[in-house]
Amino acid sequence: MHADAFDRYHHGHSLLHHLDARIKVVVTVAFILSNVLLPDGAWAAFGLAFIFLLIANALSQLGFGFTLKRSFVALPFALAAVTAVFSIPGHALAEWHLGMITLIPTDAGLLRFVSILVRSWLSVQMAILLVSVTEFPDIIHALTHLYVPSIITTIIAFLYRYLFVLTDEVMRLMRARQARSAAAPGSRSGGNVWWQARVAGNMAGQLFLRSYERSDRIYNAMLSRGYKGQWMAMHVQRIQLRDWLVGVAAVCGLIVMQIVGRL
Amino acid sequence: MHLSPLHMHIPDGFLSLAISIICWAFTIILDGVAISRTNKSLGERQVPLMGIMAAFIFAAQMINFPVAGGTSGHLLGGALAAITLGPWAAMLVMTSVIAVQGLLFQDGGLTVMGANILNMGLVTVVIGYGLYRSVLGRNQTMKLVIAGLAAWLSVMGGALLTSLELWLSGTAKLDIVIPAMLSVHALIGIGEALITVAALAFIFRTRPDLLGEESVSAKGGRGWALAGILVTLIVVLLSPLASVNPDGLNRVAMDLGFITTAQTATGPLAGYNLPFLGKTPLSRIAAGAIGVLVVLGLAFLAGRALRKKS
């Protein structure tokens, strides 16, 4: 597997690609926070948030509907929010009897449910855009500058660096399991569930030991190359006037959104 | 490639701001203690180790085994990380794993990341290490049985907390979300328990030195056993209570001022109040949070006192 197997970064030379990573992280979090703060049913403000998102998409030069196509990852969780339709008191829209349970959907509940979905849908798109226009090491670097404790960012950097190596390791283990538990006509591969679980557990244990021993080798190799407990960055990040302008413009947009949402 | 084994990663927009902030507060406090502890006790050699172990947890979550009906068993890894790495290191490792899942793969939101870390990374570690710590010195069978139980309970604890957060945010109906989440995760937890036990048994066979009595007890004091048992008791007692008597829990939450916003909703725009500006008494929310913090603090102090005596 290649090092960039897990990357979500799409290479480009747009305004957003060259924007300072700190500004991008802050604006993304501010946008999501703004969505959370908007009242239920503030459709005009949600519309503005969507326009904000489209503008960001356009500025990224990745295509107008770039994030739209990838925006349904959070959908399974909507199932949990469906129950809001019945839990919030309001004007009853109907009454459904399901055996013992009586479900009464209300207008306030429906409003809340749809608002939650819209908020989540808008937010996840901005998060997708952030990792699409920013290389992940730059995000980690930005987090360090944004006062995330360095031990956490260092762990994240190692995690990112070695994830694909250990994924290769998992793939090898899974291939070996597959190769040795053949399925014959009339009998499926492997043993019963207990056998399967034990094999999976052994794989996890095996992977743990291989990772543990690998970390020793990695550390020694790093020491021999001059590691002093800090990661070095190739390109130094500097916030320039353009970055400030974009950041301030974005925050102003969010403030307008909040005002519209509360009118 | 889909990496999330559990439907426990809360996306942005599903939690209210107040609940997000409270969860962030717990996460920051616990991780802050974890950072100062690991800085004190671990050499710089340990940081690369923790990084690789975070990648290990991430990769291990891809291991699955088929269970009946097209479903499959997975590993979340909180309990396994806690037992093998010690509680503080495991907390930081799990925090990093969940942060990357949210940042890079959008598995879980950014503003609700505090809640996700708390549910899947911190509670799982407290239960996992705490229960395992309590049977230190017993024979290996006992240890493995308790490790399995701890793994199952850690998943249940995470699911319970997730449901409670969703309910307190006015996103889900308590008497539906609790039974649904708990019954699904009771099954998912069995997969977690089986893989954790088998993995530990494998490590016991091949590298027993990694799970030696001294190395495990050096990573966390005896207070952990107490904390683990305490959190376990809360999970065990609260789960049936919430399933059987949601009205009771509803009333408690209302008395604490958590869900007045949901109760006063009458029409568009009228129902939602900013927790810091609207009708919801902030003082009561804060009081609830402080109460929980005090209990945690007392448990921690009790744990230290016990450790000193021993």
XYZ file of C-alpha atoms in Angstrom, chain A residues 1 6-8 28-29 32-33 36-42 73-74 76-91 103 107-108 111-112 115-117 119-121 123-124 127-131 136 139 143 149 151-156 158-160 162-163 166-167 170-171 173-174 177 188 193-194 196-209 211-216 218-220 222-223 227-229 261-263, chain B residues 1-3 7-17 20 31 34-35 38-39 42 44-60 62-68 75 80 84-85 89 92-93 95-100 102-107 110-111 162 166 169-174 176-177 181 190-191 194-196 198-203 205-207 210 261-272 274-275 277:
214
model
C 0.000 0.000 0.000
C -5.579 7.286 3.390
C -5.075 10.815 2.165
C -8.121 12.887 1.427
C -13.925 25.360 9.600
C -14.516 25.002 13.336
C -19.528 24.232 12.320
C -19.991 26.060 15.616
C -24.769 24.423 15.960
C -25.724 27.850 17.297
C -28.373 28.569 14.657
C -31.907 28.104 16.009
C -34.139 25.313 14.751
C -35.878 26.260 11.540
C -33.693 29.264 10.693
C -21.293 9.858 5.550
C -23.175 11.015 8.632
C -26.736 6.535 9.346
C -26.680 8.568 12.499
C -29.884 10.328 11.437
C -31.669 7.231 12.730
C -30.914 8.338 16.285
C -32.381 11.773 15.641
C -35.609 10.443 14.127
C -36.893 9.935 17.648
C -36.786 13.704 18.183
C -39.899 13.859 15.992
C -41.851 12.180 18.782
C -40.101 13.471 21.870
C -40.644 17.205 21.667
C -44.042 18.513 22.760
C -45.879 20.541 20.202
C -48.840 20.462 17.894
C -46.142 7.560 18.587
C -44.536 19.909 14.350
C -41.856 21.081 16.774
C -38.735 20.942 12.805
C -35.994 19.890 15.174
C -32.790 21.184 11.506
C -30.430 18.626 13.051
C -30.013 16.901 9.700
C -26.787 21.280 10.516
C -24.975 17.981 10.365
C -25.053 17.873 6.564
C -20.966 20.785 8.905
C -19.641 17.541 7.521
C -14.897 19.245 7.372
C -14.511 17.308 4.114
C -13.395 20.444 2.304
C -10.787 21.180 4.979
C -8.972 17.858 4.509
C -2.721 16.390 6.744
C -3.234 20.358 9.697
C -3.019 22.232 15.544
C -0.708 19.771 23.400
C 2.281 15.174 22.858
C -1.104 14.677 21.194
C -0.061 16.204 17.881
C 3.109 14.101 17.937
C 1.082 10.932 18.503
C -1.242 11.981 15.673
C 3.121 9.134 14.148
C -0.331 7.637 13.702
C -0.651 9.269 10.303
C 2.573 4.616 10.206
C -1.100 3.961 9.610
C 0.251 -1.219 9.877
C -2.676 -1.433 7.481
C -3.394 -6.149 8.741
C -3.934 -6.902 5.072
C -2.770 -11.129 8.277
C -6.222 -11.126 6.668
C -6.355 -16.117 7.255
C -18.205 -22.225 4.575
C -18.086 -18.157 15.455
C -15.890 -18.961 18.461
C -13.460 -17.079 14.076
C -13.343 -14.814 17.109
C -10.264 -16.551 18.477
C -8.458 -16.237 15.159
C -9.384 -12.541 14.946
C -8.104 -12.074 18.494
C -4.858 -13.835 17.677
C -4.492 -11.526 14.706
C -4.990 -8.508 16.930
C -2.404 -9.873 19.382
C 0.002 -10.606 16.557
C -0.483 -7.110 15.181
C 0.112 -5.656 18.640
C 3.442 -7.453 19.014
C 3.686 -2.900 16.132
C 5.369 -2.924 19.530
C 8.584 -4.345 18.188
C 8.480 -2.100 15.161
C 8.213 0.970 17.370
C 11.571 0.074 18.925
C 11.606 3.078 14.424
C 12.769 4.905 17.502
C 16.347 3.713 17.064
C 14.983 8.124 14.296
C 17.642 8.624 16.953
C 15.565 12.978 16.382
C 15.379 15.239 19.419
C 11.765 14.764 20.398
C -30.880 33.373 11.970
C -32.082 35.356 14.962
C -34.210 37.979 13.241
C -12.475 1.833 3.037
C -14.801 2.319 5.946
C -12.934 2.355 9.198
C -22.101 3.555 15.173
C -20.960 5.580 18.107
C -19.179 8.448 16.355
C -21.519 11.392 16.882
C -21.513 13.806 13.902
C -21.611 17.592 14.230
C -25.035 19.049 14.820
C -26.377 16.172 16.905
C -25.372 17.565 20.294
C -26.384 20.872 21.806
C -23.685 23.392 22.559
C -20.665 19.564 23.793
C -6.426 14.305 28.994
C -2.933 12.103 31.367
C -0.462 14.444 29.674
C 2.903 10.668 30.974
C 5.313 13.598 30.788
C 7.621 8.251 30.476
C 10.913 10.338 25.168
C 11.154 6.776 23.881
C 7.526 6.314 24.855
C 6.142 8.991 22.566
C 6.996 7.152 19.331
C 5.702 3.985 21.013
C 2.376 5.653 21.755
C 2.198 6.948 18.177
C 2.751 3.480 16.724
C 0.254 2.052 19.205
C -2.318 4.591 18.049
C -1.715 3.395 14.496
C -2.047 -0.158 15.843
C -5.474 0.565 17.359
C -6.545 2.189 14.108
C -5.369 -0.792 12.077
C -6.724 -3.341 14.563
C -10.101 -3.188 10.586
C -9.810 -6.777 11.809
C -13.212 -8.379 11.681
C -14.751 -11.800 11.854
C -18.083 -12.898 10.403
C -21.005 -13.452 12.754
C -24.360 -14.788 11.643
C -12.624 -4.232 17.904
C -7.121 -3.608 25.049
C -1.464 -3.260 27.450
C -0.303 0.374 27.633
C -0.943 6.359 27.799
C -3.795 9.745 24.879
C -3.616 6.985 22.286
C -7.779 10.462 21.993
C -5.455 10.635 19.003
C -7.218 7.781 17.222
C -10.621 9.441 17.596
C -9.200 12.832 16.624
C -7.835 11.404 13.374
C -12.946 12.866 13.009
C -10.421 15.088 11.239
C -9.359 12.885 8.370
C -12.298 10.555 7.790
C -15.235 12.590 9.156
C -16.096 9.707 11.459
C -15.249 18.340 15.177
C -17.212 20.388 17.726
C -23.676 8.403 23.843
C -28.111 12.612 22.553
C -29.291 17.505 23.700
C -32.928 16.997 22.757
C -31.873 14.930 19.735
C -33.246 11.549 20.726
C -36.113 10.152 22.740
C -34.818 8.486 25.866
C -36.189 4.578 22.376
C -32.525 5.488 22.146
C -28.257 1.575 21.586
C -19.404 -9.542 22.710
C -17.218 -9.259 19.618
C -13.859 -12.113 22.395
C -11.162 -10.328 20.387
C -9.724 -8.614 23.485
C -7.993 -13.795 22.535
C -5.479 -11.021 21.858
C -4.442 -10.885 25.530
C -4.157 -14.682 25.678
C -1.917 -14.517 22.627
C 0.298 -11.903 24.235
C 1.685 -16.889 25.444
C 4.257 -15.069 23.333
C 5.461 -12.035 25.327
C 4.646 -7.180 28.497
C -35.531 23.984 26.195
C -37.133 20.973 24.601
C -40.198 21.241 26.830
C -40.996 24.864 26.044
C -40.900 24.453 22.288
C -44.102 25.753 20.774
C -43.312 26.754 17.234
C -40.585 27.730 14.830
C -37.798 29.712 16.481
C -39.567 29.756 19.817
C -38.185 26.524 21.154
C -34.490 26.854 20.968
C -28.992 29.460 23.724
C -27.998 27.730 26.939
C -28.646 33.401 27.042
